PDB file of C-alpha atoms in Angstrom:
ATOM      1  CA  UNK S 969     -13.273 -17.883  35.398  1.00 37.00           C
ATOM      2  CA  UNK S 970     -15.693 -19.397  32.869  1.00 40.00           C
ATOM      3  CA  UNK S 971     -15.624 -17.625  29.537  1.00 41.00           C
ATOM      4  CA  UNK S 972     -19.017 -18.337  27.944  1.00 43.00           C
ATOM      5  CA  UNK S 973     -18.441 -15.672  25.318  1.00 45.00           C
ATOM      6  CA  UNK S 974     -15.611 -17.806  23.930  1.00 49.00           C
ATOM      7  CA  UNK S 975     -17.405 -21.152  24.188  1.00 48.00           C
ATOM      8  CA  UNK S 976     -18.350 -21.161  20.501  1.00 48.00           C
ATOM      9  CA  UNK S 977     -15.265 -19.296  19.300  1.00 50.00           C
ATOM     10  CA  UNK S 978     -13.525 -21.226  16.528  1.00 51.00           C
ATOM     11  CA  UNK S 979     -11.269 -18.605  14.950  1.00 53.00           C
ATOM     12  CA  UNK S 980      -8.753 -19.268  12.188  1.00 54.00           C
ATOM     13  CA  UNK S 981      -6.033 -20.821  14.360  1.00 69.00           C
ATOM     14  CA  UNK S 982      -8.476 -23.058  16.211  1.00 78.00           C
ATOM     15  CA  UNK S 983     -10.355 -24.011  13.033  1.00 81.00           C
ATOM     16  CA  UNK S 984      -7.182 -25.157  11.264  1.00 83.00           C
ATOM     17  CA  UNK S 985      -6.080 -27.399  14.149  1.00 88.00           C
ATOM     18  CA  UNK S 986      -9.652 -28.607  14.617  1.00 87.00           C
ATOM     19  CA  UNK S 987      -9.683 -29.866  11.025  1.00 90.00           C
ATOM     20  CA  UNK S 988      -6.179 -31.316  10.913  1.00 92.00           C
ATOM     21  CA  UNK S 989      -6.118 -32.973  14.349  1.00 94.00           C
ATOM     22  CA  UNK S 990      -9.502 -33.135  16.090  1.00 94.00           C
ATOM     23  CA  UNK S 991     -11.551 -34.279  13.085  1.00 94.00           C
ATOM     24  CA  UNK S 992      -9.561 -37.508  12.538  1.00 95.00           C
ATOM     25  CA  UNK S 993      -9.150 -38.001  16.291  1.00 96.00           C
ATOM     26  CA  UNK S 994     -12.827 -38.064  17.307  1.00 97.00           C
ATOM     27  CA  UNK S 995     -15.233 -36.838  14.621  1.00 97.00           C
ATOM     28  CA  UNK S 996     -14.699 -39.045  11.575  1.00 96.00           C
ATOM     29  CA  UNK S 997     -16.302 -42.270  12.925  1.00 97.00           C
ATOM     30  CA  UNK S 998     -19.460 -40.436  13.913  1.00 98.00           C
ATOM     31  CA  UNK S 999     -19.557 -38.500  10.645  1.00 98.00           C
ATOM     32  CA  UNK S1000     -19.679 -41.776   8.741  1.00 98.00           C
ATOM     33  CA  UNK S1001     -22.328 -43.121  11.126  1.00 98.00           C
ATOM     34  CA  UNK S1002     -24.544 -40.049  10.728  1.00 98.00           C
ATOM     35  CA  UNK S1003     -24.150 -39.927   6.941  1.00 98.00           C
ATOM     36  CA  UNK S1004     -24.993 -43.621   6.555  1.00 98.00           C
ATOM     37  CA  UNK S1005     -28.154 -43.143   8.622  1.00 98.00           C
ATOM     38  CA  UNK S1006     -29.168 -40.127   6.544  1.00 97.00           C
ATOM     39  CA  UNK S1007     -28.440 -41.862   3.258  1.00 96.00           C
ATOM     40  CA  UNK S1008     -31.046 -44.492   4.173  1.00 96.00           C
ATOM     41  CA  UNK S1009     -33.775 -41.844   4.338  1.00 96.00           C
ATOM     42  CA  UNK S1010     -35.862 -40.794   1.315  1.00 93.00           C
ATOM     43  CA  UNK S1011     -34.441 -37.269   1.488  1.00 97.00           C
ATOM     44  CA  UNK S1012     -34.223 -35.106  -1.635  1.00 97.00           C
ATOM     45  CA  UNK S1013     -33.066 -32.096   0.381  1.00 98.00           C
ATOM     46  CA  UNK S1014     -30.846 -32.054   3.485  1.00 98.00           C
ATOM     47  CA  UNK S1015     -29.900 -29.156   5.739  1.00 98.00           C
ATOM     48  CA  UNK S1016     -26.830 -29.488   7.939  1.00 98.00           C
ATOM     49  CA  UNK S1017     -26.536 -27.311  11.033  1.00 98.00           C
ATOM     50  CA  UNK S1018     -23.238 -26.439  12.734  1.00 97.00           C
ATOM     51  CA  UNK S1019     -21.281 -28.047   9.894  1.00 97.00           C
ATOM     52  CA  UNK S1020     -17.934 -26.942  11.316  1.00 94.00           C
ATOM     53  CA  UNK S1021     -15.086 -27.825   8.976  1.00 93.00           C
ATOM     54  CA  UNK S1022     -17.355 -30.104   6.955  1.00 96.00           C
ATOM     55  CA  UNK S1023     -16.547 -33.645   8.073  1.00 97.00           C
ATOM     56  CA  UNK S1024     -20.222 -34.688   7.863  1.00 98.00           C
ATOM     57  CA  UNK S1025     -20.780 -32.525   4.795  1.00 98.00           C
ATOM     58  CA  UNK S1026     -18.119 -34.436   2.902  1.00 97.00           C
ATOM     59  CA  UNK S1027     -19.582 -37.788   3.942  1.00 98.00           C
ATOM     60  CA  UNK S1028     -23.093 -36.685   2.966  1.00 98.00           C
ATOM     61  CA  UNK S1029     -21.885 -35.373  -0.375  1.00 98.00           C
ATOM     62  CA  UNK S1030     -20.419 -38.803  -1.105  1.00 97.00           C
ATOM     63  CA  UNK S1031     -23.351 -40.870   0.187  1.00 97.00           C
ATOM     64  CA  UNK S1032     -26.639 -39.080  -0.520  1.00 97.00           C
ATOM     65  CA  UNK S1033     -28.712 -40.180  -3.491  1.00 94.00           C
ATOM     66  CA  UNK S1034     -27.795 -38.562  -6.821  1.00 93.00           C
ATOM     67  CA  UNK S1035     -29.584 -35.266  -7.236  1.00 94.00           C
ATOM     68  CA  UNK S1036     -30.208 -34.732  -3.523  1.00 97.00           C
ATOM     69  CA  UNK S1037     -29.740 -31.098  -2.471  1.00 98.00           C
ATOM     70  CA  UNK S1038     -27.287 -30.435   0.377  1.00 98.00           C
ATOM     71  CA  UNK S1039     -27.115 -27.149   2.274  1.00 98.00           C
ATOM     72  CA  UNK S1040     -24.433 -26.796   4.967  1.00 98.00           C
ATOM     73  CA  UNK S1041     -24.487 -23.988   7.540  1.00 98.00           C
ATOM     74  CA  UNK S1042     -22.409 -22.845  10.476  1.00 97.00           C
ATOM     75  CA  UNK S1043     -22.327 -19.798  12.723  1.00 94.00           C
ATOM     76  CA  UNK S1044     -18.555 -19.416  12.360  1.00 92.00           C
ATOM     77  CA  UNK S1045     -17.280 -18.187   9.011  1.00 92.00           C
ATOM     78  CA  UNK S1046     -13.722 -19.352   9.812  1.00 90.00           C
ATOM     79  CA  UNK S1047     -14.961 -22.926  10.125  1.00 90.00           C
ATOM     80  CA  UNK S1048     -16.924 -22.687   6.875  1.00 94.00           C
ATOM     81  CA  UNK S1049     -13.869 -21.331   5.077  1.00 93.00           C
ATOM     82  CA  UNK S1050     -11.860 -24.396   6.124  1.00 92.00           C
ATOM     83  CA  UNK S1051     -14.775 -26.666   5.143  1.00 94.00           C
ATOM     84  CA  UNK S1052     -15.084 -25.187   1.668  1.00 95.00           C
ATOM     85  CA  UNK S1053     -11.334 -25.482   1.100  1.00 94.00           C
ATOM     86  CA  UNK S1054     -11.513 -29.250   1.682  1.00 93.00           C
ATOM     87  CA  UNK S1055     -13.774 -29.831  -1.335  1.00 93.00           C
ATOM     88  CA  UNK S1056     -16.808 -32.122  -1.695  1.00 96.00           C
ATOM     89  CA  UNK S1057     -17.920 -34.886  -4.041  1.00 95.00           C
ATOM     90  CA  UNK S1058     -20.928 -32.858  -5.194  1.00 95.00           C
ATOM     91  CA  UNK S1059     -22.047 -29.257  -5.188  1.00 95.00           C
ATOM     92  CA  UNK S1060     -22.912 -27.965  -1.717  1.00 97.00           C
ATOM     93  CA  UNK S1061     -24.652 -24.716  -0.823  1.00 98.00           C
ATOM     94  CA  UNK S1062     -22.687 -23.122   2.022  1.00 98.00           C
ATOM     95  CA  UNK S1063     -24.403 -20.564   4.263  1.00 97.00           C
ATOM     96  CA  UNK S1064     -23.381 -18.713   7.385  1.00 97.00           C
ATOM     97  CA  UNK S1065     -26.399 -19.135   9.647  1.00 97.00           C
ATOM     98  CA  UNK S1066     -27.489 -19.167  13.274  1.00 97.00           C
ATOM     99  CA  UNK S1067     -29.251 -22.441  14.120  1.00 98.00           C
ATOM    100  CA  UNK S1068     -31.647 -20.516  16.363  1.00 97.00           C
ATOM    101  CA  UNK S1069     -32.778 -18.213  13.520  1.00 98.00           C
ATOM    102  CA  UNK S1070     -32.484 -20.157  10.278  1.00 98.00           C
ATOM    103  CA  UNK S1071     -32.790 -18.145   7.039  1.00 98.00           C
ATOM    104  CA  UNK S1072     -35.008 -20.741   5.336  1.00 98.00           C
ATOM    105  CA  UNK S1073     -38.735 -21.026   4.667  1.00 98.00           C
ATOM    106  CA  UNK S1074     -41.007 -23.357   6.595  1.00 98.00           C
ATOM    107  CA  UNK S1075     -41.059 -26.982   5.411  1.00 98.00           C
ATOM    108  CA  UNK S1076     -38.034 -26.551   3.129  1.00 98.00           C
ATOM    109  CA  UNK S1077     -36.105 -29.781   3.822  1.00 98.00           C
ATOM    110  CA  UNK S1078     -36.708 -33.518   4.054  1.00 98.00           C
ATOM    111  CA  UNK S1079     -34.001 -33.950   6.684  1.00 98.00           C
ATOM    112  CA  UNK S1080     -32.002 -31.790   9.075  1.00 98.00           C
ATOM    113  CA  UNK S1081     -28.684 -33.056  10.433  1.00 98.00           C
ATOM    114  CA  UNK S1082     -26.307 -31.793  13.081  1.00 98.00           C
ATOM    115  CA  UNK S1083     -23.037 -33.356  14.245  1.00 98.00           C
ATOM    116  CA  UNK S1084     -21.913 -32.368  17.751  1.00 97.00           C
ATOM    117  CA  UNK S1085     -23.377 -28.881  17.471  1.00 97.00           C
ATOM    118  CA  UNK S1086     -26.468 -28.995  19.701  1.00 98.00           C
ATOM    119  CA  UNK S1087     -24.365 -28.653  22.859  1.00 97.00           C
ATOM    120  CA  UNK S1088     -23.294 -25.180  21.688  1.00 95.00           C
ATOM    121  CA  UNK S1089     -26.797 -23.814  21.077  1.00 97.00           C
ATOM    122  CA  UNK S1090     -27.511 -21.273  23.846  1.00 96.00           C
ATOM    123  CA  UNK S1091     -31.237 -22.103  23.671  1.00 98.00           C
ATOM    124  CA  UNK S1092     -31.519 -25.722  22.582  1.00 98.00           C
ATOM    125  CA  UNK S1093     -35.313 -25.859  22.489  1.00 98.00           C
ATOM    126  CA  UNK S1094     -35.350 -22.803  20.252  1.00 98.00           C
ATOM    127  CA  UNK S1095     -32.796 -24.316  17.865  1.00 98.00           C
ATOM    128  CA  UNK S1096     -34.739 -27.585  17.802  1.00 98.00           C
ATOM    129  CA  UNK S1097     -37.928 -25.625  17.066  1.00 98.00           C
ATOM    130  CA  UNK S1098     -36.166 -24.012  14.114  1.00 98.00           C
ATOM    131  CA  UNK S1099     -35.102 -27.447  12.852  1.00 98.00           C
ATOM    132  CA  UNK S1100     -38.715 -28.605  13.151  1.00 98.00           C
ATOM    133  CA  UNK S1101     -39.984 -25.491  11.375  1.00 98.00           C
ATOM    134  CA  UNK S1102     -37.846 -26.015   8.280  1.00 98.00           C
ATOM    135  CA  UNK S1103     -38.631 -29.747   8.125  1.00 98.00           C
ATOM    136  CA  UNK S1104     -41.384 -30.998   5.873  1.00 98.00           C
ATOM    137  CA  UNK S1105     -44.094 -33.113   7.576  1.00 97.00           C
ATOM    138  CA  UNK S1106     -42.668 -36.597   8.055  1.00 97.00           C
ATOM    139  CA  UNK S1107     -39.119 -35.278   7.769  1.00 98.00           C
ATOM    140  CA  UNK S1108     -36.325 -36.403  10.100  1.00 98.00           C
ATOM    141  CA  UNK S1109     -34.120 -34.443  12.469  1.00 98.00           C
ATOM    142  CA  UNK S1110     -30.956 -36.466  13.093  1.00 98.00           C
ATOM    143  CA  UNK S1111     -28.144 -35.331  15.366  1.00 98.00           C
ATOM    144  CA  UNK S1112     -25.521 -36.557  17.785  1.00 98.00           C
ATOM    145  CA  UNK S1113     -24.046 -35.226  21.022  1.00 98.00           C
ATOM    146  CA  UNK S1114     -21.158 -36.392  23.152  1.00 98.00           C
ATOM    147  CA  UNK S1115     -21.900 -38.564  26.157  1.00 98.00           C
ATOM    148  CA  UNK S1116     -20.624 -37.563  29.596  1.00 98.00           C
ATOM    149  CA  UNK S1117     -16.912 -36.807  29.756  1.00 98.00           C
ATOM    150  CA  UNK S1118     -16.146 -39.881  31.897  1.00 98.00           C
ATOM    151  CA  UNK S1119     -17.146 -42.047  28.891  1.00 98.00           C
ATOM    152  CA  UNK S1120     -14.657 -40.239  26.611  1.00 98.00           C
ATOM    153  CA  UNK S1121     -11.159 -41.179  27.662  1.00 98.00           C
ATOM    154  CA  UNK S1122      -8.906 -38.569  26.062  1.00 98.00           C
ATOM    155  CA  UNK S1123     -11.220 -35.641  26.844  1.00 98.00           C
ATOM    156  CA  UNK S1124     -11.504 -36.710  30.492  1.00 98.00           C
ATOM    157  CA  UNK S1125      -7.750 -37.064  30.982  1.00 98.00           C
ATOM    158  CA  UNK S1126      -6.971 -33.776  29.206  1.00 98.00           C
ATOM    159  CA  UNK S1127      -9.630 -31.854  31.139  1.00 98.00           C
ATOM    160  CA  UNK S1128      -8.363 -33.093  34.496  1.00 98.00           C
ATOM    161  CA  UNK S1129      -4.717 -32.452  33.605  1.00 98.00           C
ATOM    162  CA  UNK S1130      -5.353 -28.865  32.520  1.00 98.00           C
ATOM    163  CA  UNK S1131      -7.627 -28.219  35.504  1.00 98.00           C
ATOM    164  CA  UNK S1132      -4.811 -29.323  37.790  1.00 98.00           C
ATOM    165  CA  UNK S1133      -2.640 -26.452  36.548  1.00 98.00           C
ATOM    166  CA  UNK S1134      -5.193 -23.914  37.748  1.00 98.00           C
ATOM    167  CA  UNK S1135      -6.723 -25.418  40.917  1.00 97.00           C
ATOM    168  CA  UNK S1136      -8.273 -22.111  42.032  1.00 96.00           C
ATOM    169  CA  UNK S1137      -9.931 -21.526  38.665  1.00 97.00           C
ATOM    170  CA  UNK S1138      -9.948 -24.750  36.599  1.00 97.00           C
ATOM    171  CA  UNK S1139     -10.782 -24.526  32.891  1.00 97.00           C
ATOM    172  CA  UNK S1140     -13.797 -26.789  32.380  1.00 96.00           C
ATOM    173  CA  UNK S1141     -14.795 -26.115  28.780  1.00 97.00           C
ATOM    174  CA  UNK S1142     -14.696 -29.787  27.749  1.00 97.00           C
ATOM    175  CA  UNK S1143     -16.779 -30.938  30.698  1.00 97.00           C
ATOM    176  CA  UNK S1144     -19.147 -27.985  30.630  1.00 95.00           C
ATOM    177  CA  UNK S1145     -20.008 -27.806  26.938  1.00 96.00           C
ATOM    178  CA  UNK S1146     -19.005 -30.611  24.551  1.00 96.00           C
ATOM    179  CA  UNK S1147     -19.719 -33.186  27.254  1.00 98.00           C
ATOM    180  CA  UNK S1148     -22.396 -31.281  29.117  1.00 97.00           C
ATOM    181  CA  UNK S1149     -25.491 -32.414  27.190  1.00 98.00           C
ATOM    182  CA  UNK S1150     -25.374 -36.198  27.406  1.00 96.00           C
ATOM    183  CA  UNK S1151     -28.683 -36.767  29.180  1.00 97.00           C
ATOM    184  CA  UNK S1152     -31.280 -38.587  27.070  1.00 98.00           C
ATOM    185  CA  UNK S1153     -34.055 -37.306  29.349  1.00 98.00           C
ATOM    186  CA  UNK S1154     -32.947 -33.687  28.912  1.00 98.00           C
ATOM    187  CA  UNK S1155     -32.697 -34.068  25.142  1.00 98.00           C
ATOM    188  CA  UNK S1156     -36.190 -35.596  24.957  1.00 98.00           C
ATOM    189  CA  UNK S1157     -37.582 -32.772  27.109  1.00 98.00           C
ATOM    190  CA  UNK S1158     -36.014 -30.104  24.908  1.00 98.00           C
ATOM    191  CA  UNK S1159     -37.382 -31.734  21.754  1.00 98.00           C
ATOM    192  CA  UNK S1160     -40.870 -31.798  23.262  1.00 98.00           C
ATOM    193  CA  UNK S1161     -40.495 -28.148  24.242  1.00 98.00           C
ATOM    194  CA  UNK S1162     -39.536 -27.438  20.632  1.00 98.00           C
ATOM    195  CA  UNK S1163     -42.865 -28.799  19.399  1.00 98.00           C
ATOM    196  CA  UNK S1164     -41.945 -32.319  18.322  1.00 98.00           C
ATOM    197  CA  UNK S1165     -44.900 -34.590  19.040  1.00 97.00           C
ATOM    198  CA  UNK S1166     -43.173 -37.936  18.490  1.00 96.00           C
ATOM    199  CA  UNK S1167     -40.680 -39.613  20.793  1.00 95.00           C
ATOM    200  CA  UNK S1168     -37.003 -39.500  19.825  1.00 98.00           C
ATOM    201  CA  UNK S1169     -35.003 -42.640  19.217  1.00 98.00           C
ATOM    202  CA  UNK S1170     -31.754 -42.223  21.168  1.00 98.00           C
ATOM    203  CA  UNK S1171     -28.912 -44.682  20.712  1.00 98.00           C
ATOM    204  CA  UNK S1172     -25.558 -44.831  22.500  1.00 98.00           C
ATOM    205  CA  UNK S1173     -22.714 -45.363  20.024  1.00 98.00           C
ATOM    206  CA  UNK S1174     -19.172 -46.194  21.173  1.00 98.00           C
ATOM    207  CA  UNK S1175     -16.096 -45.931  18.979  1.00 98.00           C
ATOM    208  CA  UNK S1176     -12.312 -45.690  19.284  1.00 98.00           C
ATOM    209  CA  UNK S1177     -10.168 -42.568  19.219  1.00 98.00           C
ATOM    210  CA  UNK S1178      -6.577 -42.957  18.016  1.00 97.00           C
ATOM    211  CA  UNK S1179      -3.516 -40.721  17.796  1.00 97.00           C
ATOM    212  CA  UNK S1180       0.072 -41.378  16.796  1.00 97.00           C
ATOM    213  CA  UNK S1181       1.366 -39.747  19.997  1.00 98.00           C
ATOM    214  CA  UNK S1182      -0.113 -38.438  23.255  1.00 98.00           C
ATOM    215  CA  UNK S1183       1.113 -34.968  22.318  1.00 98.00           C
ATOM    216  CA  UNK S1184      -0.976 -34.881  19.137  1.00 97.00           C
ATOM    217  CA  UNK S1185      -4.104 -35.809  21.107  1.00 98.00           C
ATOM    218  CA  UNK S1186      -3.297 -33.139  23.698  1.00 98.00           C
ATOM    219  CA  UNK S1187      -2.643 -30.579  20.968  1.00 97.00           C
ATOM    220  CA  UNK S1188      -6.026 -31.330  19.380  1.00 97.00           C
ATOM    221  CA  UNK S1189      -7.939 -30.705  22.592  1.00 97.00           C
ATOM    222  CA  UNK S1190      -5.870 -27.879  24.088  1.00 97.00           C
ATOM    223  CA  UNK S1191      -5.338 -25.844  20.932  1.00 95.00           C
ATOM    224  CA  UNK S1192      -8.028 -27.053  18.499  1.00 92.00           C
ATOM    225  CA  UNK S1193     -11.030 -26.257  20.721  1.00 93.00           C
ATOM    226  CA  UNK S1194     -12.192 -23.219  22.748  1.00 92.00           C
ATOM    227  CA  UNK S1195     -10.355 -24.771  25.713  1.00 96.00           C
ATOM    228  CA  UNK S1196      -7.481 -22.815  24.192  1.00 95.00           C
ATOM    229  CA  UNK S1197      -9.197 -19.532  25.064  1.00 94.00           C
ATOM    230  CA  UNK S1198      -9.823 -20.651  28.640  1.00 97.00           C
ATOM    231  CA  UNK S1199      -6.150 -21.523  29.092  1.00 97.00           C
ATOM    232  CA  UNK S1200      -4.951 -18.240  27.580  1.00 96.00           C
ATOM    233  CA  UNK S1201      -7.410 -16.277  29.739  1.00 97.00           C
ATOM    234  CA  UNK S1202      -5.673 -17.673  32.819  1.00 97.00           C
ATOM    235  CA  UNK S1203      -2.123 -17.448  31.476  1.00 97.00           C
ATOM    236  CA  UNK S1204      -1.478 -15.790  28.101  1.00 96.00           C
ATOM    237  CA  UNK S1205       1.847 -17.637  27.846  1.00 97.00           C
ATOM    238  CA  UNK S1206       0.678 -20.967  29.268  1.00 97.00           C
ATOM    239  CA  UNK S1207      -0.779 -22.716  26.228  1.00 97.00           C
ATOM    240  CA  UNK S1208       2.215 -24.914  25.431  1.00 98.00           C
ATOM    241  CA  UNK S1209       2.781 -25.805  29.093  1.00 98.00           C
ATOM    242  CA  UNK S1210      -0.857 -26.869  29.396  1.00 98.00           C
ATOM    243  CA  UNK S1211      -0.570 -28.927  26.218  1.00 98.00           C
ATOM    244  CA  UNK S1212       2.548 -30.666  27.528  1.00 98.00           C
ATOM    245  CA  UNK S1213       0.870 -31.371  30.885  1.00 98.00           C
ATOM    246  CA  UNK S1214      -2.087 -32.930  29.055  1.00 98.00           C
ATOM    247  CA  UNK S1215       0.297 -34.980  26.882  1.00 98.00           C
ATOM    248  CA  UNK S1216       2.127 -36.284  29.945  1.00 98.00           C
ATOM    249  CA  UNK S1217      -1.174 -37.293  31.560  1.00 98.00           C
ATOM    250  CA  UNK S1218      -2.259 -39.102  28.385  1.00 98.00           C
ATOM    251  CA  UNK S1219       1.086 -40.903  28.163  1.00 98.00           C
ATOM    252  CA  UNK S1220       0.830 -41.992  31.801  1.00 98.00           C
ATOM    253  CA  UNK S1221      -2.623 -43.462  31.128  1.00 98.00           C
ATOM    254  CA  UNK S1222      -2.295 -44.841  27.584  1.00 98.00           C
ATOM    255  CA  UNK S1223       1.439 -45.181  26.902  1.00 98.00           C
ATOM    256  CA  UNK S1224       3.915 -43.332  24.720  1.00 96.00           C
ATOM    257  CA  UNK S1225       2.016 -44.015  21.503  1.00 85.00           C
ATOM    258  CA  UNK S1226       0.321 -44.764  19.318  1.00 96.00           C
ATOM    259  CA  UNK S1227      -2.539 -44.286  21.785  1.00 98.00           C
ATOM    260  CA  UNK S1228      -6.184 -45.337  21.695  1.00 98.00           C
ATOM    261  CA  UNK S1229      -9.136 -44.526  23.911  1.00 98.00           C
ATOM    262  CA  UNK S1230     -12.893 -44.845  24.047  1.00 98.00           C
ATOM    263  CA  UNK S1231     -15.212 -42.204  22.653  1.00 98.00           C
ATOM    264  CA  UNK S1232     -18.963 -42.326  23.206  1.00 98.00           C
ATOM    265  CA  UNK S1233     -21.904 -40.348  21.882  1.00 98.00           C
ATOM    266  CA  UNK S1234     -25.700 -40.324  21.732  1.00 98.00           C
ATOM    267  CA  UNK S1235     -27.319 -40.416  18.290  1.00 98.00           C
ATOM    268  CA  UNK S1236     -30.804 -38.913  18.219  1.00 98.00           C
ATOM    269  CA  UNK S1237     -33.484 -39.278  15.536  1.00 98.00           C
ATOM    270  CA  UNK S1238     -36.971 -37.772  15.581  1.00 98.00           C
ATOM    271  CA  UNK S1239     -39.605 -37.176  12.926  1.00 98.00           C
ATOM    272  CA  UNK S1240     -41.802 -34.158  12.436  1.00 97.00           C
TER     273      UNK S1240
END
C-alpha cells in the first residue's frame, strides 16, 4: 500500500528525529561537500531549495563570502522551524516555498542549491525549470541526490528488514523515493527538459555513515523519515517492532556497534 501523499511528510515528530539522528548519520558529509563547492563560486546571492532542517544552510552561512545573501526555503514548515531553531553564523532569509512554484523574480540569484530534495519533487523537470528561471545568466544550479539503495548500506539493510515484516505489502519508501532518482541519464534528461542548454557535470561521491549503535541507525530511518508513516499505515502499533527488526538486521551485518557503512550520492552541477 504505497502512500504517496505521505512521501514528503516531515511533521514535528519526524523533523525532530531527522535533525537529531539522520542529519549526523548521513547528511553532514554531503552538506560540507556541497557548501565547499558553492563557496568556490562567485555568488553574491544563493537560494537553497528543500533546506530541511538546515544542515546545508548552516554550512553555507559559515562558508559563503562575507556579504553574500542566503535565502533558504522548504515546503514543510515543521522542518523550517527546526532549522531556524538551530541558528546560523549569518543572517538567513527563511521562506516556506514550493520548489515547483518559487516566489522569486526571474534572474534573482547567482546560485541555486538543493541537498537531497530533488527526489521529492513530483515534477522534477518543472522544479528544475523554476531553478533555471530564478538563476541569473551564467549562474549555477548545484544539487545532490542519493545513488541507488544498494550503494547505501544502512538504508538497504533497513528497507529489506522492514519489508520482511510485511511481505504482502512491503513498505518501500526508502527504495522508491530517496534512492529512486540515482540515474545520471534521467537527471540529464530532466535538466534538458527544464530548458538547460549546457551539459551537467555529475560526480559520484562516496562517504561513510556512522552510528554509535545499530538501534540509533534504525531509529533514524524508521522514525526520522516518512518510512514511519508507511509502517504505521500497515500497523498503527508496529513502529517500535519495525525499528527493532531493522536494528537486529543492522547488528547482524555490521556488528553491535559502533557501526559504519557506505553512503553514496551523485553531485550535479549545471550552468544557465
